[in-house]
Short mmCIF file of C-alpha atoms in Angstrom, two decimals:
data_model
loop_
_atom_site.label_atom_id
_atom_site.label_comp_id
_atom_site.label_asym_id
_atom_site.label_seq_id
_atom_site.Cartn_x
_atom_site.Cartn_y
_atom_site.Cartn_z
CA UNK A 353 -64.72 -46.99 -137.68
CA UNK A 354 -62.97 -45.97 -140.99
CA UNK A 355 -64.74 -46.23 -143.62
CA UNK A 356 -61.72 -44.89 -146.28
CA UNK A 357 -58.25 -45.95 -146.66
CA UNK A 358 -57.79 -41.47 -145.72
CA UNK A 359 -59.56 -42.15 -142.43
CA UNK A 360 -58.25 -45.38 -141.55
CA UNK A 361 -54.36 -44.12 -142.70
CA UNK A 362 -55.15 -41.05 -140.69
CA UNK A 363 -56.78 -42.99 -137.82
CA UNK A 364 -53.33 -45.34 -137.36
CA UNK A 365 -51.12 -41.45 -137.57
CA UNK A 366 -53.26 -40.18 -134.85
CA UNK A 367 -52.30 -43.37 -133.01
CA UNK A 368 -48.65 -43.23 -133.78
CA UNK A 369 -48.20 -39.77 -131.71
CA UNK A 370 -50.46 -41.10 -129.11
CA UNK A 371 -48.32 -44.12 -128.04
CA UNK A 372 -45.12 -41.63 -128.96
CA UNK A 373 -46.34 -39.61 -126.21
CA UNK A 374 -47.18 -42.54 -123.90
CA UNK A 375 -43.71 -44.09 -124.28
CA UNK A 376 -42.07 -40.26 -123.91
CA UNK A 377 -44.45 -40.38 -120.86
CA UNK A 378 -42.86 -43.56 -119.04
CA UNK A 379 -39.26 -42.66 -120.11
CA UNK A 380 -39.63 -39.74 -118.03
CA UNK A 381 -40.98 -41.80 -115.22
CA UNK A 382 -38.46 -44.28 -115.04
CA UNK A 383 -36.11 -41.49 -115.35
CA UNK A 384 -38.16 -39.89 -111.93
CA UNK A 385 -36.99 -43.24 -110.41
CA UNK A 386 -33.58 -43.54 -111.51
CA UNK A 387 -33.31 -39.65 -110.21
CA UNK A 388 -34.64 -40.28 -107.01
CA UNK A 389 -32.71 -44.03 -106.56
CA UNK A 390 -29.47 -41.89 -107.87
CA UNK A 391 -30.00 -38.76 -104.86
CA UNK A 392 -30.42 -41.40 -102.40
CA UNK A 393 -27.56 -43.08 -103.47
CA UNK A 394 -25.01 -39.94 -103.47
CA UNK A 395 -26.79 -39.35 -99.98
CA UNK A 396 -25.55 -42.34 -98.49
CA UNK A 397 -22.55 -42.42 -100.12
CA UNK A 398 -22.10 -38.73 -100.53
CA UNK A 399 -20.41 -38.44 -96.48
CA UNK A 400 -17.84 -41.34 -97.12
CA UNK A 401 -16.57 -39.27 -99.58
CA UNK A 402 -16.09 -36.45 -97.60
CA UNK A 403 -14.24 -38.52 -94.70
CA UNK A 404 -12.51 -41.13 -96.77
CA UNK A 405 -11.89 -39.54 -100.08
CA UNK A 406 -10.65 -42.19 -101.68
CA UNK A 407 -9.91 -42.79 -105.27
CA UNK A 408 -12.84 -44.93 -105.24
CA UNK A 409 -14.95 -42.70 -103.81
CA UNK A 410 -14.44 -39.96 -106.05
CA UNK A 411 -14.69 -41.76 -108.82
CA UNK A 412 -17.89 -43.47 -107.73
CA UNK A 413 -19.15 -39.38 -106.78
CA UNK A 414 -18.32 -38.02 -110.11
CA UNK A 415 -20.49 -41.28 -112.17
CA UNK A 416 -23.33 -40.49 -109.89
CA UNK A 417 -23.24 -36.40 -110.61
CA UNK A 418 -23.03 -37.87 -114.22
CA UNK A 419 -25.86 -39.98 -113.82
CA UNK A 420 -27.64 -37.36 -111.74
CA UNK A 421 -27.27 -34.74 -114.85
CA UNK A 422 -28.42 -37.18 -117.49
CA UNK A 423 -31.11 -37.77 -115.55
CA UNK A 424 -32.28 -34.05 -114.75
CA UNK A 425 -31.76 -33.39 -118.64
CA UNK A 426 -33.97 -36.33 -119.28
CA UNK A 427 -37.11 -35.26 -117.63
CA UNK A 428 -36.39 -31.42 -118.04
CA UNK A 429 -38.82 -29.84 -120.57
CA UNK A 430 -38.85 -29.92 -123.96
CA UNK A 431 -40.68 -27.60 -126.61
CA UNK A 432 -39.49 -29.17 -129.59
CA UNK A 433 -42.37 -32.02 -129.10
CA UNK A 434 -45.54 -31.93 -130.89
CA UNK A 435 -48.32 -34.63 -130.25
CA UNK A 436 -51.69 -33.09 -131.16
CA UNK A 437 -52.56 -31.09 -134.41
CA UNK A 438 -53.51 -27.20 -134.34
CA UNK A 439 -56.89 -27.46 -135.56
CA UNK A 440 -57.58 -23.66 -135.58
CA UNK A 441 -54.76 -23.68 -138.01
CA UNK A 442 -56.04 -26.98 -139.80
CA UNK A 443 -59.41 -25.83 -140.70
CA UNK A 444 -58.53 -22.24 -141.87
CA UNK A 445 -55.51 -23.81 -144.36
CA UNK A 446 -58.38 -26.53 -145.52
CA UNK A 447 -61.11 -24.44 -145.46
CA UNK A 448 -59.05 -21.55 -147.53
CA UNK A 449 -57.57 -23.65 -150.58
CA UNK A 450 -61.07 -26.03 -150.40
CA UNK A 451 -59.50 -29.14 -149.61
CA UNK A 452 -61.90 -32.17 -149.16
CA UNK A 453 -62.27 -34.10 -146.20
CA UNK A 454 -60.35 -36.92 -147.93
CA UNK A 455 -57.74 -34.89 -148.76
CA UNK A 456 -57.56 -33.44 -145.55
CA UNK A 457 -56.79 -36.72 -143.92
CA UNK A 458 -54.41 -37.92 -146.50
CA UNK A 459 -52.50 -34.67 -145.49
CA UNK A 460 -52.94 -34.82 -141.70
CA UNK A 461 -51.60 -38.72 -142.42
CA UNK A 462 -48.28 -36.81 -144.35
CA UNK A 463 -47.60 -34.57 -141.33
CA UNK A 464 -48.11 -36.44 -138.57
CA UNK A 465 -45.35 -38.88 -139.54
CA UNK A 466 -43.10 -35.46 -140.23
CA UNK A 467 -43.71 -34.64 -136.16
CA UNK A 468 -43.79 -38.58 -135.66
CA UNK A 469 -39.98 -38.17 -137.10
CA UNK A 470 -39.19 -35.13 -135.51
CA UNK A 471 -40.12 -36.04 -131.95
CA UNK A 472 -39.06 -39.13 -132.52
CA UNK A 473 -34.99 -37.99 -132.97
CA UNK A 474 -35.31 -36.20 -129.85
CA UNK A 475 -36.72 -39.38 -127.85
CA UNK A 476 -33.90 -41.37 -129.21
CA UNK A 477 -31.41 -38.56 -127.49
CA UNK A 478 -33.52 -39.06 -124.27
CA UNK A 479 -33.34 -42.34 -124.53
CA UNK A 480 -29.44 -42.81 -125.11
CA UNK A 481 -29.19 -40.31 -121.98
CA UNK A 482 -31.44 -42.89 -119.57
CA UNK A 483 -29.22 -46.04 -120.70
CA UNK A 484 -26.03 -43.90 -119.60
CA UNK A 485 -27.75 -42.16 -116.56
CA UNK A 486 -28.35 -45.99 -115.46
CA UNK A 487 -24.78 -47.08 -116.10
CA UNK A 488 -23.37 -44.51 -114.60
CA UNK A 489 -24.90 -45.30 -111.37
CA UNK A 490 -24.35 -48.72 -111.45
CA UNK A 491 -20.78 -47.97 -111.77
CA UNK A 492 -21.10 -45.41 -109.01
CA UNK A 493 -22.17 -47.96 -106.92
CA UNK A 494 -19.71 -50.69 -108.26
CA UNK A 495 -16.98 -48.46 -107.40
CA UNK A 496 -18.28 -47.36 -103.73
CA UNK A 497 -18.80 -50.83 -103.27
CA UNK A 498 -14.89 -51.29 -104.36
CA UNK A 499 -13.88 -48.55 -101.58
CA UNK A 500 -15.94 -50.22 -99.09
CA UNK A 501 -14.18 -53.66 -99.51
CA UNK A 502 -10.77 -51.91 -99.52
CA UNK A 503 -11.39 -49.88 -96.50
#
């Protein structure tokens, strides 16, 4: 338990990252689904398209490679995230310029919302790409389901 505002402030950062990694975590599962749901999809669909090849269908093909992309650039890795503090380079940087323990915390608190910010702009991206990967497919789907009524 905290027993200084430092700790407790520093406490909550550490926290921060952890649930930022835990929500990173279960966008790229969901995203696992939605690429798995969108390759069975272009399976089933995928030989219509090669008999029919209808506007529909081609359509409907070309929002599922979409939504097969997004999804792929989604779960592909990133290096630009940062969840976990260097603490080799922590304690030589405090221990060199003799930094309290207090102060040390109120800094940790300082950068941890700097990689909180940074990691955060790239979850966003992910984020934005997931929403389209799904709409994609469920236009896909909307318009093989449009060729299939035609047909």
């Amino acid at each position: 338990m905290a027993t200084t505002i430092s700790e407790l402030t520093y406490e909550l950062s550490v926290r921060s990252l952890t649930e930022q990694e835990s929500s990173l975590n279960e966008l790229r599962t969901r995203t696992g689904v939605l690429l798995a749901a969108t390759a069975v999809a272009i399976a089933l669909f995928g030989s219509r398209v090669l008999d029919d090849g209808s506007l529909f269908d081609l359509a409907g093909t070309g929002l599922a490679l979409v939504s097969f992309l997004l999804s792929v650039f989604v779960v592909a890795p990133k290096h630009s995230f940062a969840f976990v503090v260097d603490a080799a380079a922590a304690h030589e940087t405090f221990a060199r310029e003799g930094v309290s323990v207090e102060d040390a915390h109120t800094a940790l608190v300082y950068w941890n919302r700097e990689v909180w910010e940074e990691n955060q702009a790239v979850i966003d991206t992910l984020v934005r790409a997931f929403r389209w990967a799904c709409v994609t497919l469920v236009g896909a789907v909307a318009l093989w389901s449009i060729g299939l009524a035609i047909q």
